[in-house]
mmCIF file of C-alpha atoms and ligand atoms in Angstrom:
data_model
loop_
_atom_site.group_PDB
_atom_site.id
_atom_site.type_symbol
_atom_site.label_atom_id
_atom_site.label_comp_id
_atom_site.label_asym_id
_atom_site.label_seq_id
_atom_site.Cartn_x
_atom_site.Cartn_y
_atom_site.Cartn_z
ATOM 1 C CA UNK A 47 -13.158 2.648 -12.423
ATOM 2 C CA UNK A 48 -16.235 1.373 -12.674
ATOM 3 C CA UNK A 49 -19.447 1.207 -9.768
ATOM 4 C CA UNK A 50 -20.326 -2.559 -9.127
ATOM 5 C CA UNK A 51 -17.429 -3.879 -10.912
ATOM 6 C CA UNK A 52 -15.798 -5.136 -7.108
ATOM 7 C CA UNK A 53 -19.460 -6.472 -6.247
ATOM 8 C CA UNK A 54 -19.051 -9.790 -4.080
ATOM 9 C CA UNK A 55 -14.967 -8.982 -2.929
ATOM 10 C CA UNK A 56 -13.252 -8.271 -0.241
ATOM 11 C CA UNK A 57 -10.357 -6.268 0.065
ATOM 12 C CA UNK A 58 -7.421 -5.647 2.969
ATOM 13 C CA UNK A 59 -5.795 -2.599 2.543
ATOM 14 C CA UNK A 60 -2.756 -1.487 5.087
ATOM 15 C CA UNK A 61 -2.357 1.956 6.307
ATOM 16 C CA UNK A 62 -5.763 2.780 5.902
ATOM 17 C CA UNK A 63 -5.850 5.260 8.576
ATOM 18 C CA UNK A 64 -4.413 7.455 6.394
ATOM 19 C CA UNK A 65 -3.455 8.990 3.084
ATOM 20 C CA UNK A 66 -3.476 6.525 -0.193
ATOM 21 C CA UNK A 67 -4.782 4.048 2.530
ATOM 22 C CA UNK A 68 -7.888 5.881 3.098
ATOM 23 C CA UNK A 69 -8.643 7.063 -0.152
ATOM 24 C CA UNK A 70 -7.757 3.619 -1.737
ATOM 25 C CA UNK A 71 -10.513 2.196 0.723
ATOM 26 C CA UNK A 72 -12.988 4.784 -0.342
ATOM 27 C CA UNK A 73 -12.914 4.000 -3.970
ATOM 28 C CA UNK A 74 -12.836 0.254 -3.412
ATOM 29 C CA UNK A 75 -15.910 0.351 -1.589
ATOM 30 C CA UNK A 76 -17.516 3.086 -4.069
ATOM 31 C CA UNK A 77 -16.480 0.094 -6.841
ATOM 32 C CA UNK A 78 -18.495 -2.545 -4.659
ATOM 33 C CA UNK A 79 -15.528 -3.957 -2.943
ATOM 34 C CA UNK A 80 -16.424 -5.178 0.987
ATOM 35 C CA UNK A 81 -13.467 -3.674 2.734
ATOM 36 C CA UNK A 82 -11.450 -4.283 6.002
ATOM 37 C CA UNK A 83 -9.459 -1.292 6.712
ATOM 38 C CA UNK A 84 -6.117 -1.971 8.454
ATOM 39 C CA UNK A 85 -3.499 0.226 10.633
ATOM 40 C CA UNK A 86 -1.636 0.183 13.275
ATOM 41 C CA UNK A 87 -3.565 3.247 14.392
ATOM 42 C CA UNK A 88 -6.794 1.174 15.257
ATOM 43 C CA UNK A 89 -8.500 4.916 15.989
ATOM 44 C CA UNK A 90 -7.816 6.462 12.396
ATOM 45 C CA UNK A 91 -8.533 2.917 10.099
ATOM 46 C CA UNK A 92 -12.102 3.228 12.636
ATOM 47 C CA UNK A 93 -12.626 6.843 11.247
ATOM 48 C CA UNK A 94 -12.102 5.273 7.752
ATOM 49 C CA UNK A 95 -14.282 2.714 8.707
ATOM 50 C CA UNK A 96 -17.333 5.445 9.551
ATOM 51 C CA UNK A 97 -17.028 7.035 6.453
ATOM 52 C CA UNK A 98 -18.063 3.938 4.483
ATOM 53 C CA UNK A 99 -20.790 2.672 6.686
ATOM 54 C CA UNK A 100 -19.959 -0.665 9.114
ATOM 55 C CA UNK A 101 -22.280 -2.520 6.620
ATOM 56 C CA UNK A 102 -19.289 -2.579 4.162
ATOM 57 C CA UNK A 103 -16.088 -2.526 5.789
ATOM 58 C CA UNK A 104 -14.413 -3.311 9.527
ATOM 59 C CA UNK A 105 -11.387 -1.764 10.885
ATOM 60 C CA UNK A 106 -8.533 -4.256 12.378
ATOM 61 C CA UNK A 107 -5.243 -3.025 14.555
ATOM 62 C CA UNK A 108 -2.477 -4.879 13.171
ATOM 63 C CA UNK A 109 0.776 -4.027 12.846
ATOM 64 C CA UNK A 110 2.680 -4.990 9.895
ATOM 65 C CA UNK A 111 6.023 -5.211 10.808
ATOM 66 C CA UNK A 112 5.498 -7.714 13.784
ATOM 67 C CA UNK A 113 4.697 -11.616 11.902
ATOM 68 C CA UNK A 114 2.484 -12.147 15.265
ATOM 69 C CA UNK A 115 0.101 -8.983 14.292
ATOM 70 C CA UNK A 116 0.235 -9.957 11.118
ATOM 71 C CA UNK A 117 -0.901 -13.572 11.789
ATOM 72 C CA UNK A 118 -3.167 -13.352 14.039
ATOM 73 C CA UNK A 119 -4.951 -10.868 11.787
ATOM 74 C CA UNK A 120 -5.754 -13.607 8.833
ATOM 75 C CA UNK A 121 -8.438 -15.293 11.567
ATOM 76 C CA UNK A 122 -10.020 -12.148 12.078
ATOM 77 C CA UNK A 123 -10.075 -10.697 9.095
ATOM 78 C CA UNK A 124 -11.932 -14.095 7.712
ATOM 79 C CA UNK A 125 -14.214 -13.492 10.064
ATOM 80 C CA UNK A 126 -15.452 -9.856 9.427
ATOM 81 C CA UNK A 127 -16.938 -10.374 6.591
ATOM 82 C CA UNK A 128 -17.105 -14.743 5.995
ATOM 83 C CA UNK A 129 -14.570 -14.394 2.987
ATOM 84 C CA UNK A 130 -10.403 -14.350 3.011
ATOM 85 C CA UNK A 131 -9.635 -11.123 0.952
ATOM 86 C CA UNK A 132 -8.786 -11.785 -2.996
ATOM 87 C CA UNK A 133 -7.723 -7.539 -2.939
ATOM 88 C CA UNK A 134 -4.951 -7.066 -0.586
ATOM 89 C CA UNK A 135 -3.236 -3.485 -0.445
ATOM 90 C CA UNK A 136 -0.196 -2.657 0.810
ATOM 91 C CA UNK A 137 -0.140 0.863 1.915
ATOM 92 C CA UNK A 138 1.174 0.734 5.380
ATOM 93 C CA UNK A 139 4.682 3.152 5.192
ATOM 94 C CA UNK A 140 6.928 5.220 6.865
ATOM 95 C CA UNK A 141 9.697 7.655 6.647
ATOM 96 C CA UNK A 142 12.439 8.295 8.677
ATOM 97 C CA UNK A 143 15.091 10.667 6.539
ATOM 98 C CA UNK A 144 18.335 11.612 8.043
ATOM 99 C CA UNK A 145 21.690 11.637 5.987
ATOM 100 C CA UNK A 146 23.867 8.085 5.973
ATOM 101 C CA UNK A 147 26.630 8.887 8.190
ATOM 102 C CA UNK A 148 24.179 10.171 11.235
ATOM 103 C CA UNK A 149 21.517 7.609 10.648
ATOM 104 C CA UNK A 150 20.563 5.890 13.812
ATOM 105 C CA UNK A 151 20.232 1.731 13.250
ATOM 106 C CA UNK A 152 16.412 2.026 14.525
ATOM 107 C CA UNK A 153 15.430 4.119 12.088
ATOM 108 C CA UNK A 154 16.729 1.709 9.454
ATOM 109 C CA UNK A 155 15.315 -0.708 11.064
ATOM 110 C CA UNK A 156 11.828 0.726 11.558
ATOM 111 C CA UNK A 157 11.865 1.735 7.895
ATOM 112 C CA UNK A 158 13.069 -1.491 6.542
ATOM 113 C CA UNK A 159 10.752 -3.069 9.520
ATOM 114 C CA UNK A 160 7.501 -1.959 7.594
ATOM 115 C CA UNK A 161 7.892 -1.078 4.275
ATOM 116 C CA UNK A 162 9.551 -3.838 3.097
ATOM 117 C CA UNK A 163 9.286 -6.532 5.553
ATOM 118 C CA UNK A 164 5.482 -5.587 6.610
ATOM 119 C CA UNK A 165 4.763 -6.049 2.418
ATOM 120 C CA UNK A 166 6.210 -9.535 2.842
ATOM 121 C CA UNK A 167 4.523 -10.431 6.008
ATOM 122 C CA UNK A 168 1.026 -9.460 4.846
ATOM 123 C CA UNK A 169 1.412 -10.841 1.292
ATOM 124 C CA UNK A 170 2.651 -13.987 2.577
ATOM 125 C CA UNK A 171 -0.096 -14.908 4.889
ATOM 126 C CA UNK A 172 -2.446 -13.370 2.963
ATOM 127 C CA UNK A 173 -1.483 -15.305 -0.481
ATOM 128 C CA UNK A 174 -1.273 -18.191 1.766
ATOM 129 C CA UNK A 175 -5.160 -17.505 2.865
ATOM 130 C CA UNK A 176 -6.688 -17.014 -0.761
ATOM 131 C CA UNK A 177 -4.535 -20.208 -2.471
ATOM 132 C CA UNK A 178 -6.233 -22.591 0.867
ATOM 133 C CA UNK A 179 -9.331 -21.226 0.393
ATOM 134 C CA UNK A 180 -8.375 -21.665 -3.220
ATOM 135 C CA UNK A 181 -10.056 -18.435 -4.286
ATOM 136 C CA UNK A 182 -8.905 -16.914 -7.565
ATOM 137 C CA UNK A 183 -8.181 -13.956 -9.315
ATOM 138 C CA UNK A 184 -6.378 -12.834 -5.879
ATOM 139 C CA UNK A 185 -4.638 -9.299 -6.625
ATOM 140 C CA UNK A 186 -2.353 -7.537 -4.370
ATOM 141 C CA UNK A 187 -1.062 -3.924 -5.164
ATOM 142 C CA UNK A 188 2.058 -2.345 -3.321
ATOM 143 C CA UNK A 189 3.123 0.605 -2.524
ATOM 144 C CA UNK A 190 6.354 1.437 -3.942
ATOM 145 C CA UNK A 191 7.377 4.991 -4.823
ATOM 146 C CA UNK A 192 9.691 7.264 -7.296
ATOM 147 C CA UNK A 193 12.379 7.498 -4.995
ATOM 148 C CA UNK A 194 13.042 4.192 -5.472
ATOM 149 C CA UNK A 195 14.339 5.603 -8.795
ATOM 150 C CA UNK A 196 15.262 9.311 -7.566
ATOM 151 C CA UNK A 197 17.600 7.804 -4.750
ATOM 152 C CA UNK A 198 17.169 11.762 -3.082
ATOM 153 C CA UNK A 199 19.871 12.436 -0.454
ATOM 154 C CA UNK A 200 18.588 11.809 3.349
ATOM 155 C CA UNK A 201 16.693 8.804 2.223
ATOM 156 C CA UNK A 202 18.819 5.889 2.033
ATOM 157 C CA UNK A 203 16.734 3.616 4.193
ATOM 158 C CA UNK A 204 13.238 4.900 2.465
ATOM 159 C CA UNK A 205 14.774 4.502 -1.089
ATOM 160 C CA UNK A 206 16.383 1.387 -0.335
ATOM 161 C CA UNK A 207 13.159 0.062 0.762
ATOM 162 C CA UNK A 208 11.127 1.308 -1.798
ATOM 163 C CA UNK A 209 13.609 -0.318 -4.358
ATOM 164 C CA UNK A 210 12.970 -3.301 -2.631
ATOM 165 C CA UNK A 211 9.491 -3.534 -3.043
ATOM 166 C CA UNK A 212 9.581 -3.433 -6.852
ATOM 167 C CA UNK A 213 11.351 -6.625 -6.665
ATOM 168 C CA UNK A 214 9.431 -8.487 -3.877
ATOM 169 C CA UNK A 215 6.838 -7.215 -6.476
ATOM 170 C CA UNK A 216 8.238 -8.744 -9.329
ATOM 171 C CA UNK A 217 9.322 -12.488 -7.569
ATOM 172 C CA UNK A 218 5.949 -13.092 -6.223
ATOM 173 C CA UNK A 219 4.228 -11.862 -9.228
ATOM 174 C CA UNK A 220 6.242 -15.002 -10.580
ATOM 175 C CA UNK A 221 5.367 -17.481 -8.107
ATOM 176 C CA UNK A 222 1.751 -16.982 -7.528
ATOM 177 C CA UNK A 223 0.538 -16.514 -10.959
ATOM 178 C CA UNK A 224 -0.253 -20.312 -11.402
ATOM 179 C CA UNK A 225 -2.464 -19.855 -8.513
ATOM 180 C CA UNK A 226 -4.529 -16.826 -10.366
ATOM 181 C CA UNK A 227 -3.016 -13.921 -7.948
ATOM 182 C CA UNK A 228 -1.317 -11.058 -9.685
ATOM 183 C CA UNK A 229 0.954 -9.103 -7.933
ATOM 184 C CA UNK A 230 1.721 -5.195 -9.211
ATOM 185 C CA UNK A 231 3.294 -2.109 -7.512
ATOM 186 C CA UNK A 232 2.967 1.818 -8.092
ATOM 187 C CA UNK A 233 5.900 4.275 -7.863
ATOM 188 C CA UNK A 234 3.475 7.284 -6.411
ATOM 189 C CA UNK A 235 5.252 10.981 -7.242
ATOM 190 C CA UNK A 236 4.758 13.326 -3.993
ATOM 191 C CA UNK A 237 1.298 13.202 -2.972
ATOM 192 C CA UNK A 238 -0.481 15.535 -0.527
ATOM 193 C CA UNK A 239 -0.645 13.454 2.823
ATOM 194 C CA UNK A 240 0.091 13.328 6.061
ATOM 195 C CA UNK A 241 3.382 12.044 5.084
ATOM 196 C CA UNK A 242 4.365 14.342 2.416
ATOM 197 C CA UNK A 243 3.273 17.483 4.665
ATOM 198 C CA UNK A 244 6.405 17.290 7.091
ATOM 199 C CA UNK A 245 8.602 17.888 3.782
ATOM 200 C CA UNK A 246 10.092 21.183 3.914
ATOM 201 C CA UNK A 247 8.148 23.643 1.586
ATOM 202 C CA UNK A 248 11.423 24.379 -0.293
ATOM 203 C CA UNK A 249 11.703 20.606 -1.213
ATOM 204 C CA UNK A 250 7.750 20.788 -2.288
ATOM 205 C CA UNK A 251 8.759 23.626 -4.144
ATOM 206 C CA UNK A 252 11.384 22.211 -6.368
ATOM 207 C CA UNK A 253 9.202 18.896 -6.590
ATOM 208 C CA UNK A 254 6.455 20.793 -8.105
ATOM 209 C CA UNK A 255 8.996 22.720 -10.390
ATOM 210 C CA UNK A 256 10.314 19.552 -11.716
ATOM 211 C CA UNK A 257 7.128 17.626 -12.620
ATOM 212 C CA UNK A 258 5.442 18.438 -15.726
ATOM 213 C CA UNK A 259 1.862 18.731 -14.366
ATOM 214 C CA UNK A 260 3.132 21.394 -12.023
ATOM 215 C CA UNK A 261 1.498 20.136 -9.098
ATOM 216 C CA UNK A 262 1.999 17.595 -6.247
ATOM 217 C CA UNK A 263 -0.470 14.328 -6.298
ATOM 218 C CA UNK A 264 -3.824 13.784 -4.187
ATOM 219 C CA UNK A 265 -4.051 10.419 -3.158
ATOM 220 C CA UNK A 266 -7.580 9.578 -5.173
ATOM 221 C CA UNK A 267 -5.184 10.147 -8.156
ATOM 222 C CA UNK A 268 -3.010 6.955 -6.594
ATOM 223 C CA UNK A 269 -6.309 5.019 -5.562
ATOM 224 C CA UNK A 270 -7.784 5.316 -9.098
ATOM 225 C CA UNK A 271 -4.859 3.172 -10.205
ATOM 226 C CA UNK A 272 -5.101 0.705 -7.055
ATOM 227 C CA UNK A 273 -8.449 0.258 -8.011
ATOM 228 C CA UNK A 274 -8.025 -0.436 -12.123
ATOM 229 C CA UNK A 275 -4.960 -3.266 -10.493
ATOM 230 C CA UNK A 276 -7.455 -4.305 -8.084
ATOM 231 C CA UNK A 277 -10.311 -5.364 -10.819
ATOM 232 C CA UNK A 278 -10.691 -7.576 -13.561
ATOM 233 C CA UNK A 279 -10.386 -4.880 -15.797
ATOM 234 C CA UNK A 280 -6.543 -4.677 -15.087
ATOM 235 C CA UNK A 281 -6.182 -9.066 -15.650
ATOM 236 C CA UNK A 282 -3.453 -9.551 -17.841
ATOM 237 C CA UNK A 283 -1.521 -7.017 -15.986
ATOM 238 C CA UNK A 284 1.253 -8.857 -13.928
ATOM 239 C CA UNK A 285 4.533 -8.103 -12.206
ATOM 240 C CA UNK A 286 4.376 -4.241 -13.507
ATOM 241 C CA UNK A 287 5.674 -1.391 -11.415
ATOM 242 C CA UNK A 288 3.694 1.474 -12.463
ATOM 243 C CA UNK A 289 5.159 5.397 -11.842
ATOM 244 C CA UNK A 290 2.176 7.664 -11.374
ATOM 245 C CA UNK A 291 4.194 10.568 -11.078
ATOM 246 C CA UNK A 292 2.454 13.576 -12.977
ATOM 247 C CA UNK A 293 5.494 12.909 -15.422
ATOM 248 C CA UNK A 294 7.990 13.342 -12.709
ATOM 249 C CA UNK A 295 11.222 11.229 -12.724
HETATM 250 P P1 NAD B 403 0.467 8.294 5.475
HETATM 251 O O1 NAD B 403 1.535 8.618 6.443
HETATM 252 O O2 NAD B 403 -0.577 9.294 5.163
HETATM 253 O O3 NAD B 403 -0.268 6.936 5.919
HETATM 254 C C1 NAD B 403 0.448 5.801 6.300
HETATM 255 C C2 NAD B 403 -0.432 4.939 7.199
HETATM 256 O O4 NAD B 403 0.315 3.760 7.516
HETATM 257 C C3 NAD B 403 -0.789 5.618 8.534
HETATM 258 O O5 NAD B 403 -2.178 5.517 8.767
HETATM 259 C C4 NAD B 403 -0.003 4.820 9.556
HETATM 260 O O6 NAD B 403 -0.641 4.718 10.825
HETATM 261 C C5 NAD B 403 0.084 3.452 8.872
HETATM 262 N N1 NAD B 403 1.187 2.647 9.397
HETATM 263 C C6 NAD B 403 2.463 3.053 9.645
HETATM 264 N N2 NAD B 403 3.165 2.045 10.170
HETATM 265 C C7 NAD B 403 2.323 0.975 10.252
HETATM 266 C C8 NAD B 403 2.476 -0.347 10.718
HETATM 267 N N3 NAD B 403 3.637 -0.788 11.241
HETATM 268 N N4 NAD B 403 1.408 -1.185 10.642
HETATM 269 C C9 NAD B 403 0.239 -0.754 10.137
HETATM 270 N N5 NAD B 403 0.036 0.508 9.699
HETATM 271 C C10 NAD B 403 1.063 1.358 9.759
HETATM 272 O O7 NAD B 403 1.236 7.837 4.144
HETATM 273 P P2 NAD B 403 0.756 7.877 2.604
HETATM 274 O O8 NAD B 403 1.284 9.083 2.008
HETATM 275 O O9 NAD B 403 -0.690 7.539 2.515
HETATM 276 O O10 NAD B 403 1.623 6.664 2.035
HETATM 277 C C11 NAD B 403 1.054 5.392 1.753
HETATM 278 C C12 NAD B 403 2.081 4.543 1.047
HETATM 279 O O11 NAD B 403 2.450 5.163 -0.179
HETATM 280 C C13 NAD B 403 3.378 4.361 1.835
HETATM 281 O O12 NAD B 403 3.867 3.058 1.634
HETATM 282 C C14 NAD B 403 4.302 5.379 1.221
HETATM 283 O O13 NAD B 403 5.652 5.036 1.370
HETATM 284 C C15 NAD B 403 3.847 5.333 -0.233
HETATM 285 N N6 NAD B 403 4.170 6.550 -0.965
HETATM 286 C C16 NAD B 403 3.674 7.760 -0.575
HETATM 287 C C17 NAD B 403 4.004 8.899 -1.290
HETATM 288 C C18 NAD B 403 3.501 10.258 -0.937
HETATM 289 O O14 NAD B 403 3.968 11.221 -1.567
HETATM 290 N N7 NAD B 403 2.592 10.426 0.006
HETATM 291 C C19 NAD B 403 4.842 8.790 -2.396
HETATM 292 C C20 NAD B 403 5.339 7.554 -2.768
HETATM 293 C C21 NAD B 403 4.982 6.434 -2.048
#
């Protein structure tokens, strides 16, 4: 993307303690953006927050799955920088893998609890934010992934999520465009993160064996993409759930 062409916006972006988080805040801020950096790690979205200089971005605790954190972040988050965010990311994610007929409740629960619900708690009060401040060209960008589409054994509750997402995606990309916020998602392939490295290296293995580049993902490959949905240069692109996969299916 290009330098300067996020000049004057703020972005929220979830998870960024982390990962795609991180590196998505990196290249917003490289593009211009202003950015608040949010996990529920308040320690790791700080050490984002030192890499880009306190000028340009503040780090906020806030966890996604609880409506209260969530809330009570839209305040504070106006106040960091004078501005409600028009660039909201949602990057916040977990996994919990374990095969259907041993799967504990809570860790369908905590899955569902974030991914999907912490998406709809964030881009609820933060649509709600940019439409009474009635600031437009809003975009929000979610996380969704390939398994959504690979359905892999042990994931039920990931996948199931995942799936989910692409049609929150879809719904409010429907309802908000009158008020000039488009709403996208990206399937990531298997990306080399913190969440990725606690998958056995035989799974890796076979991953890499079965996508054409031959190779997992780093997660500046993902952010490059966050970014183009995040601009202007991306406008007439809508409700789209975009597989950045290295060709993997
Ligand atoms: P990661 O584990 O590196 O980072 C996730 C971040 O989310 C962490 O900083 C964590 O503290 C934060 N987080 C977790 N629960 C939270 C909560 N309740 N509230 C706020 N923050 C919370 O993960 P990643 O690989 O960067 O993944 C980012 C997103 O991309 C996730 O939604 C993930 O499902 C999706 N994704 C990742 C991959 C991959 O291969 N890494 C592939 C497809 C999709």
């Amino acid at each position: 993307m290009s330098v300067g062409v996020l000049a004057g916006k703020v972005a929220l972006v979830t998870g960024a303690g982390s990962g795609i988080g991180r590196a998505t805040c990196r290249l917003l801020a490289r593009d211009g953006a202003k950015v608040i950096a949010v996990d529920r790690n308040l320690k790791a979205a700080q050490e984002t927050v030192q890499e880009l200089g306190s000028e340009r971005s503040a780090a906020l605790e806030v966890d996604v799955s609880s409506a209260q954190s969530v809330q009570s972040s839209v305040a504070e988050a106006l106040k960091k920088f004078q501005q409600a965010p028009t660039i909201v990311v949602n990057s916040a994610g977990i996994t919990r893998d374990g095969y259907l007929l041993k799967m504990p409740e809570r860790d369908y629960d905590d899955v569902y609890g974030v991914n999907l619900k912490g998406t709809f708690l964030v881009t609820q009060a933060y649509a709600k934010a940019m439409i009474e401040q009635k600031l437009e060209n809003g975009t929000i960008v979610n996380l969704s992934s390939i398994v959504a589409k690979m359905n892999n054994v042990g994931q039920a509750n990931y996948a199931a999520t995942k799936a989910g997402v692409i049609s929150f995606t879809e719904v409010a990309s429907k309802e908000f465009g009158k008020f000039g916020i488009r709403v996208n998602c990206i399937l990531p392939g298997y990306i080399d993160t913190p969440m990725v490295a606690v998958v056995p290296d035989s799974v890796k293995q076979q991953v890499v064996q079965r996508c054409p580049l031959g190779r997992l993902g780093q997660p500046e490959e993902i952010a490059e993409v966050i970014a183009f949905l995040a601009s202007p240069q991306s406008s007439y692109v809508n409700g789209a759930a975009i597989e950045v996969t290295g060709g993997l299916k």
